[in-house]
Amino acid sequence: MVNSSAQVPPEKMSFQLGLRRRGISDQAVLRAMEEVPRELFVDVGDRDVAYRDTALGISCGQTISQPFVVAYMTEQLRVLPRHRVLEIGTGSGYQAAVLSRLARDVVSIERFRTLADSARRRLEKIGASNVEVVLGDGFDIPQTLGTFDRIIVTAAMETIPDQLKERLEPDGILIAPVGPHEGTQTLVRLRRVGDVFERDDLLAVRFVPALPGVAREL
Ligand code: SAH
């Protein structure tokens, strides 16, 4: 018997519906979430739970964020097609892939070479040619990368460094989980208005810590 949904991973059918139920309403964001094959960004053994609304472990002791949190942060970032976006914490590359559907260009920085390399391969595979994955330290971003319309941090920072805020263009928006490395953080959104940063606290979240320096790997 022919089953037209045979190739669709379990739970993908209700993926968009679940995000809508949780309050995601931006059509472009929902479409991007629908189009990016999340099963390619999780560990091979987790493919059948790729569309479940949970974070999952990836290499180097890191995590791919829960789909709702990816969608929520992306929606709150208000990305436009002309925007140049910076992500700190490439991880699997999934958030960068979602952003690649909405922005002109995405630069994503990761401190683990293993993760940067595998994210680069996945992004190439899905044709996300407007993403540049950089091995580096989000606390020490090369000046040559310039400034950004939007910045998204996907690892917990105790405070948002001034150096990072300065990389925002006028009217730019930055989103980051801010708080202690252990326990919960607050998702903070900063909007640059001239030299002033307006702050909104959005949601309680849990992220792996942002650590300084490029990681030494075995
Ligand atoms: N956005 C990712 C998940 C991020 S997990 C995804 O979609 O899969 C957080 C990532 O931030 C980890 O991979 C971790 O290694 C990285 N990270 C932590 N501190 C960092 C820093 N200072 N610079 C760059 N990446 C960092």
mmCIF file of C-alpha atoms and ligand atoms in Angstrom:
data_model
loop_
_atom_site.group_PDB
_atom_site.id
_atom_site.type_symbol
_atom_site.label_atom_id
_atom_site.label_comp_id
_atom_site.label_asym_id
_atom_site.label_seq_id
_atom_site.Cartn_x
_atom_site.Cartn_y
_atom_site.Cartn_z
ATOM 1 C CA MET A 1 0.000 0.000 0.000
ATOM 2 C CA VAL A 2 1.253 3.469 -0.858
ATOM 3 C CA ASN A 3 1.565 5.743 2.098
ATOM 4 C CA SER A 4 2.276 9.328 1.016
ATOM 5 C CA SER A 5 3.671 10.205 4.445
ATOM 6 C CA ALA A 6 6.097 7.266 4.487
ATOM 7 C CA GLN A 7 9.146 9.502 3.944
ATOM 8 C CA VAL A 8 8.106 12.109 6.494
ATOM 9 C CA PRO A 9 9.820 11.621 9.860
ATOM 10 C CA PRO A 10 7.488 10.916 12.803
ATOM 11 C CA GLU A 11 5.968 14.043 14.368
ATOM 12 C CA LYS A 12 6.884 16.262 11.404
ATOM 13 C CA MET A 13 3.206 16.287 10.418
ATOM 14 C CA SER A 14 2.228 18.138 13.584
ATOM 15 C CA PHE A 15 5.419 20.222 13.879
ATOM 16 C CA GLN A 16 4.044 23.523 12.554
ATOM 17 C CA LEU A 17 0.771 23.048 14.379
ATOM 18 C CA GLY A 18 2.624 22.598 17.674
ATOM 19 C CA LEU A 19 4.618 25.789 17.099
ATOM 20 C CA ARG A 20 1.427 27.710 16.250
ATOM 21 C CA ARG A 21 -0.270 26.377 19.374
ATOM 22 C CA ARG A 22 2.609 27.671 21.431
ATOM 23 C CA GLY A 23 2.110 31.142 19.960
ATOM 24 C CA ILE A 24 4.453 31.380 16.980
ATOM 25 C CA SER A 25 2.540 33.338 14.336
ATOM 26 C CA ASP A 26 5.090 34.851 11.937
ATOM 27 C CA GLN A 27 4.440 33.095 8.624
ATOM 28 C CA ALA A 28 8.000 33.440 7.362
ATOM 29 C CA VAL A 29 9.361 31.924 10.576
ATOM 30 C CA LEU A 30 6.856 29.037 10.456
ATOM 31 C CA ARG A 31 7.757 28.383 6.823
ATOM 32 C CA ALA A 32 11.478 28.392 7.590
ATOM 33 C CA MET A 33 10.933 25.951 10.473
ATOM 34 C CA GLU A 34 8.904 23.723 8.152
ATOM 35 C CA GLU A 35 11.470 23.800 5.357
ATOM 36 C CA VAL A 36 14.660 23.082 7.286
ATOM 37 C CA PRO A 37 15.098 19.297 7.698
ATOM 38 C CA ARG A 38 15.779 19.122 11.445
ATOM 39 C CA GLU A 39 16.504 15.392 11.194
ATOM 40 C CA LEU A 40 19.784 16.253 9.427
ATOM 41 C CA PHE A 41 20.956 18.399 12.360
ATOM 42 C CA VAL A 42 20.458 15.904 15.194
ATOM 43 C CA ASP A 43 22.600 12.849 15.963
ATOM 44 C CA VAL A 44 21.807 9.922 13.662
ATOM 45 C CA GLY A 45 20.360 7.942 16.588
ATOM 46 C CA ASP A 46 17.905 10.756 17.348
ATOM 47 C CA ARG A 47 16.412 11.149 13.867
ATOM 48 C CA ASP A 48 13.075 9.638 14.813
ATOM 49 C CA VAL A 49 12.656 12.183 17.627
ATOM 50 C CA ALA A 50 13.978 15.141 15.604
ATOM 51 C CA TYR A 51 10.589 16.917 15.519
ATOM 52 C CA ARG A 52 9.767 16.427 19.165
ATOM 53 C CA ASP A 53 9.690 19.736 21.068
ATOM 54 C CA THR A 54 12.792 19.079 23.158
ATOM 55 C CA ALA A 55 16.473 19.963 23.126
ATOM 56 C CA LEU A 56 18.742 17.049 22.140
ATOM 57 C CA GLY A 57 22.375 16.255 22.862
ATOM 58 C CA ILE A 58 24.925 16.707 20.048
ATOM 59 C CA SER A 59 28.730 16.226 19.928
ATOM 60 C CA CYS A 60 31.165 17.944 22.328
ATOM 61 C CA GLY A 61 28.633 17.842 25.195
ATOM 62 C CA GLN A 62 26.487 20.559 23.566
ATOM 63 C CA THR A 63 22.790 20.688 22.618
ATOM 64 C CA ILE A 64 20.554 21.556 19.695
ATOM 65 C CA SER A 65 17.852 23.831 21.130
ATOM 66 C CA GLN A 66 14.202 22.915 21.453
ATOM 67 C CA PRO A 67 12.243 23.820 18.264
ATOM 68 C CA PHE A 68 9.896 26.201 20.116
ATOM 69 C CA VAL A 69 12.852 28.177 21.489
ATOM 70 C CA VAL A 70 14.467 28.356 18.028
ATOM 71 C CA ALA A 71 11.193 29.589 16.514
ATOM 72 C CA TYR A 72 10.536 32.028 19.364
ATOM 73 C CA MET A 73 14.012 33.573 19.279
ATOM 74 C CA THR A 74 13.847 33.833 15.492
ATOM 75 C CA GLU A 75 10.444 35.525 15.644
ATOM 76 C CA GLN A 76 11.569 37.978 18.317
ATOM 77 C CA LEU A 77 14.666 38.827 16.261
ATOM 78 C CA ARG A 78 12.448 40.301 13.500
ATOM 79 C CA VAL A 79 14.753 39.373 10.649
ATOM 80 C CA LEU A 80 14.246 41.058 7.283
ATOM 81 C CA PRO A 81 15.520 39.803 3.910
ATOM 82 C CA ARG A 82 18.141 42.554 3.709
ATOM 83 C CA HIS A 83 19.653 41.752 7.115
ATOM 84 C CA ARG A 84 23.116 40.509 7.962
ATOM 85 C CA VAL A 85 22.817 38.307 11.053
ATOM 86 C CA LEU A 86 25.431 37.098 13.528
ATOM 87 C CA GLU A 87 24.899 33.939 15.565
ATOM 88 C CA ILE A 88 27.162 33.017 18.468
ATOM 89 C CA GLY A 89 27.073 29.267 19.115
ATOM 90 C CA THR A 90 26.644 27.370 15.830
ATOM 91 C CA GLY A 91 26.256 23.983 17.540
ATOM 92 C CA SER A 92 24.506 21.710 15.042
ATOM 93 C CA GLY A 93 23.921 24.576 12.576
ATOM 94 C CA TYR A 94 20.121 24.276 12.867
ATOM 95 C CA GLN A 95 19.411 27.817 14.089
ATOM 96 C CA ALA A 96 21.752 29.153 11.390
ATOM 97 C CA ALA A 97 19.846 27.125 8.775
ATOM 98 C CA VAL A 98 16.533 28.638 9.921
ATOM 99 C CA LEU A 99 18.038 32.144 9.823
ATOM 100 C CA SER A 100 19.470 31.506 6.345
ATOM 101 C CA ARG A 101 15.907 31.316 5.012
ATOM 102 C CA LEU A 102 15.046 34.755 6.361
ATOM 103 C CA ALA A 103 18.204 36.870 6.151
ATOM 104 C CA ARG A 104 20.538 37.983 3.383
ATOM 105 C CA ASP A 105 23.635 36.647 5.124
ATOM 106 C CA VAL A 106 24.376 34.755 8.317
ATOM 107 C CA VAL A 107 27.724 34.550 10.086
ATOM 108 C CA SER A 108 27.793 31.890 12.799
ATOM 109 C CA ILE A 109 30.654 31.472 15.265
ATOM 110 C CA GLU A 110 31.463 28.213 17.074
ATOM 111 C CA ARG A 111 34.324 27.444 19.491
ATOM 112 C CA PHE A 112 34.462 23.665 18.767
ATOM 113 C CA ARG A 113 36.132 22.742 15.477
ATOM 114 C CA THR A 114 34.241 19.413 15.322
ATOM 115 C CA LEU A 115 30.896 21.215 15.535
ATOM 116 C CA ALA A 116 31.885 24.014 13.138
ATOM 117 C CA ASP A 117 33.019 21.459 10.543
ATOM 118 C CA SER A 118 29.911 19.276 10.770
ATOM 119 C CA ALA A 119 27.579 22.297 10.741
ATOM 120 C CA ARG A 120 29.346 23.595 7.622
ATOM 121 C CA ARG A 121 28.809 20.216 5.885
ATOM 122 C CA ARG A 122 25.121 20.103 6.800
ATOM 123 C CA LEU A 123 24.485 23.678 5.704
ATOM 124 C CA GLU A 124 26.198 22.963 2.398
ATOM 125 C CA LYS A 125 24.076 19.847 1.959
ATOM 126 C CA ILE A 126 20.824 21.787 2.331
ATOM 127 C CA GLY A 127 22.083 24.566 0.044
ATOM 128 C CA ALA A 128 22.312 27.284 2.709
ATOM 129 C CA SER A 129 25.053 29.094 0.801
ATOM 130 C CA ASN A 130 24.487 32.420 2.586
ATOM 131 C CA VAL A 131 25.827 31.075 5.899
ATOM 132 C CA GLU A 132 29.467 31.420 6.869
ATOM 133 C CA VAL A 133 30.522 29.259 9.820
ATOM 134 C CA VAL A 134 33.565 30.671 11.605
ATOM 135 C CA LEU A 135 35.671 28.765 14.136
ATOM 136 C CA GLY A 136 36.241 31.326 16.870
ATOM 137 C CA ASP A 137 35.225 32.938 20.119
ATOM 138 C CA GLY A 138 32.004 34.912 20.388
ATOM 139 C CA PHE A 139 33.630 36.967 23.157
ATOM 140 C CA ASP A 140 36.390 38.044 20.764
ATOM 141 C CA ILE A 141 34.880 38.569 17.332
ATOM 142 C CA PRO A 142 37.357 39.580 14.603
ATOM 143 C CA GLN A 143 36.896 43.225 13.583
ATOM 144 C CA THR A 144 37.018 42.091 9.949
ATOM 145 C CA LEU A 145 33.546 40.536 10.364
ATOM 146 C CA GLY A 146 32.116 44.050 10.715
ATOM 147 C CA THR A 147 28.720 44.950 12.171
ATOM 148 C CA PHE A 148 25.318 43.278 12.051
ATOM 149 C CA ASP A 149 21.620 44.166 11.818
ATOM 150 C CA ARG A 150 20.739 41.303 14.128
ATOM 151 C CA ILE A 151 22.715 39.277 16.686
ATOM 152 C CA ILE A 152 21.519 36.051 18.293
ATOM 153 C CA VAL A 153 23.439 34.359 21.079
ATOM 154 C CA THR A 154 22.536 30.705 21.626
ATOM 155 C CA ALA A 155 24.683 30.027 24.702
ATOM 156 C CA ALA A 156 24.169 31.468 28.194
ATOM 157 C CA MET A 157 26.074 34.657 29.001
ATOM 158 C CA GLU A 158 26.332 36.073 32.525
ATOM 159 C CA THR A 159 26.167 39.559 31.026
ATOM 160 C CA ILE A 160 26.094 40.869 27.487
ATOM 161 C CA PRO A 161 29.570 42.258 26.739
ATOM 162 C CA ASP A 162 29.738 45.898 25.578
ATOM 163 C CA GLN A 163 32.033 44.724 22.789
ATOM 164 C CA LEU A 164 29.189 42.618 21.430
ATOM 165 C CA LYS A 165 26.577 45.390 21.720
ATOM 166 C CA GLU A 166 28.889 47.634 19.735
ATOM 167 C CA ARG A 167 28.672 45.243 16.804
ATOM 168 C CA LEU A 168 24.985 46.121 16.352
ATOM 169 C CA GLU A 169 23.960 48.524 13.574
ATOM 170 C CA PRO A 170 21.642 51.424 14.509
ATOM 171 C CA ASP A 171 18.135 50.012 15.149
ATOM 172 C CA GLY A 172 19.754 46.617 15.473
ATOM 173 C CA ILE A 173 18.325 43.881 17.701
ATOM 174 C CA LEU A 174 20.275 41.430 19.851
ATOM 175 C CA ILE A 175 18.803 38.410 21.630
ATOM 176 C CA ALA A 176 20.685 36.429 24.257
ATOM 177 C CA PRO A 177 20.031 34.115 27.213
ATOM 178 C CA VAL A 178 21.427 36.097 30.151
ATOM 179 C CA GLY A 179 22.028 34.689 33.608
ATOM 180 C CA PRO A 180 24.028 32.165 35.585
ATOM 181 C CA HIS A 181 25.594 29.241 33.747
ATOM 182 C CA GLU A 182 23.807 26.801 36.022
ATOM 183 C CA GLY A 183 20.007 26.801 36.098
ATOM 184 C CA THR A 184 17.771 29.160 34.179
ATOM 185 C CA GLN A 185 18.521 32.321 32.284
ATOM 186 C CA THR A 186 16.320 35.096 30.962
ATOM 187 C CA LEU A 187 16.004 35.611 27.261
ATOM 188 C CA VAL A 188 16.891 39.278 26.845
ATOM 189 C CA ARG A 189 16.240 41.415 23.795
ATOM 190 C CA LEU A 190 18.205 44.615 23.258
ATOM 191 C CA ARG A 191 17.328 47.173 20.620
ATOM 192 C CA ARG A 192 19.891 49.794 19.723
ATOM 193 C CA VAL A 193 18.398 53.269 19.556
ATOM 194 C CA GLY A 194 21.289 55.622 18.877
ATOM 195 C CA ASP A 195 23.748 54.860 21.635
ATOM 196 C CA VAL A 196 21.046 53.669 24.010
ATOM 197 C CA PHE A 197 20.028 50.017 24.357
ATOM 198 C CA GLU A 198 16.383 49.373 25.190
ATOM 199 C CA ARG A 199 15.951 46.092 27.062
ATOM 200 C CA ASP A 200 13.039 43.641 27.157
ATOM 201 C CA ASP A 201 13.046 40.478 29.250
ATOM 202 C CA LEU A 202 11.164 37.835 27.281
ATOM 203 C CA LEU A 203 11.210 34.307 28.676
ATOM 204 C CA ALA A 204 12.922 31.930 31.094
ATOM 205 C CA VAL A 205 15.220 29.558 29.197
ATOM 206 C CA ARG A 206 18.017 27.050 29.761
ATOM 207 C CA PHE A 207 21.098 27.103 27.567
ATOM 208 C CA VAL A 208 24.570 25.569 27.772
ATOM 209 C CA PRO A 209 27.152 28.151 28.869
ATOM 210 C CA ALA A 210 29.062 30.489 26.594
ATOM 211 C CA LEU A 211 32.724 29.863 27.412
ATOM 212 C CA PRO A 212 35.669 32.005 26.340
ATOM 213 C CA GLY A 213 38.272 30.929 23.808
ATOM 214 C CA VAL A 214 38.349 28.352 21.042
ATOM 215 C CA ALA A 215 37.907 24.897 22.615
ATOM 216 C CA ARG A 216 40.878 22.561 22.899
ATOM 217 C CA GLU A 217 39.758 19.211 21.553
ATOM 218 C CA LEU A 218 41.279 15.759 21.919
HETATM 219 N N1 SAH B 1 22.405 27.210 17.965
HETATM 220 C C1 SAH B 1 22.800 25.819 18.127
HETATM 221 C C2 SAH B 1 22.781 25.335 19.562
HETATM 222 C C3 SAH B 1 23.742 26.057 20.411
HETATM 223 S S1 SAH B 1 24.405 25.165 21.766
HETATM 224 C C4 SAH B 1 21.969 24.907 17.256
HETATM 225 O O1 SAH B 1 21.072 25.382 16.556
HETATM 226 O O2 SAH B 1 22.240 23.697 17.258
HETATM 227 C C5 SAH B 1 25.584 26.399 22.205
HETATM 228 C C6 SAH B 1 26.815 26.388 21.341
HETATM 229 O O3 SAH B 1 27.568 27.555 21.697
HETATM 230 C C7 SAH B 1 27.724 25.206 21.619
HETATM 231 O O4 SAH B 1 27.994 24.547 20.414
HETATM 232 C C8 SAH B 1 28.969 25.836 22.214
HETATM 233 O O5 SAH B 1 30.162 25.154 21.870
HETATM 234 C C9 SAH B 1 28.936 27.221 21.608
HETATM 235 N N2 SAH B 1 29.695 28.247 22.331
HETATM 236 C C10 SAH B 1 29.812 28.417 23.667
HETATM 237 N N3 SAH B 1 30.603 29.479 23.946
HETATM 238 C C11 SAH B 1 30.982 30.003 22.742
HETATM 239 C C12 SAH B 1 31.817 31.109 22.367
HETATM 240 N N4 SAH B 1 32.430 31.878 23.263
HETATM 241 N N5 SAH B 1 31.989 31.350 21.049
HETATM 242 C C13 SAH B 1 31.393 30.558 20.111
HETATM 243 N N6 SAH B 1 30.603 29.506 20.398
HETATM 244 C C14 SAH B 1 30.405 29.222 21.703
#
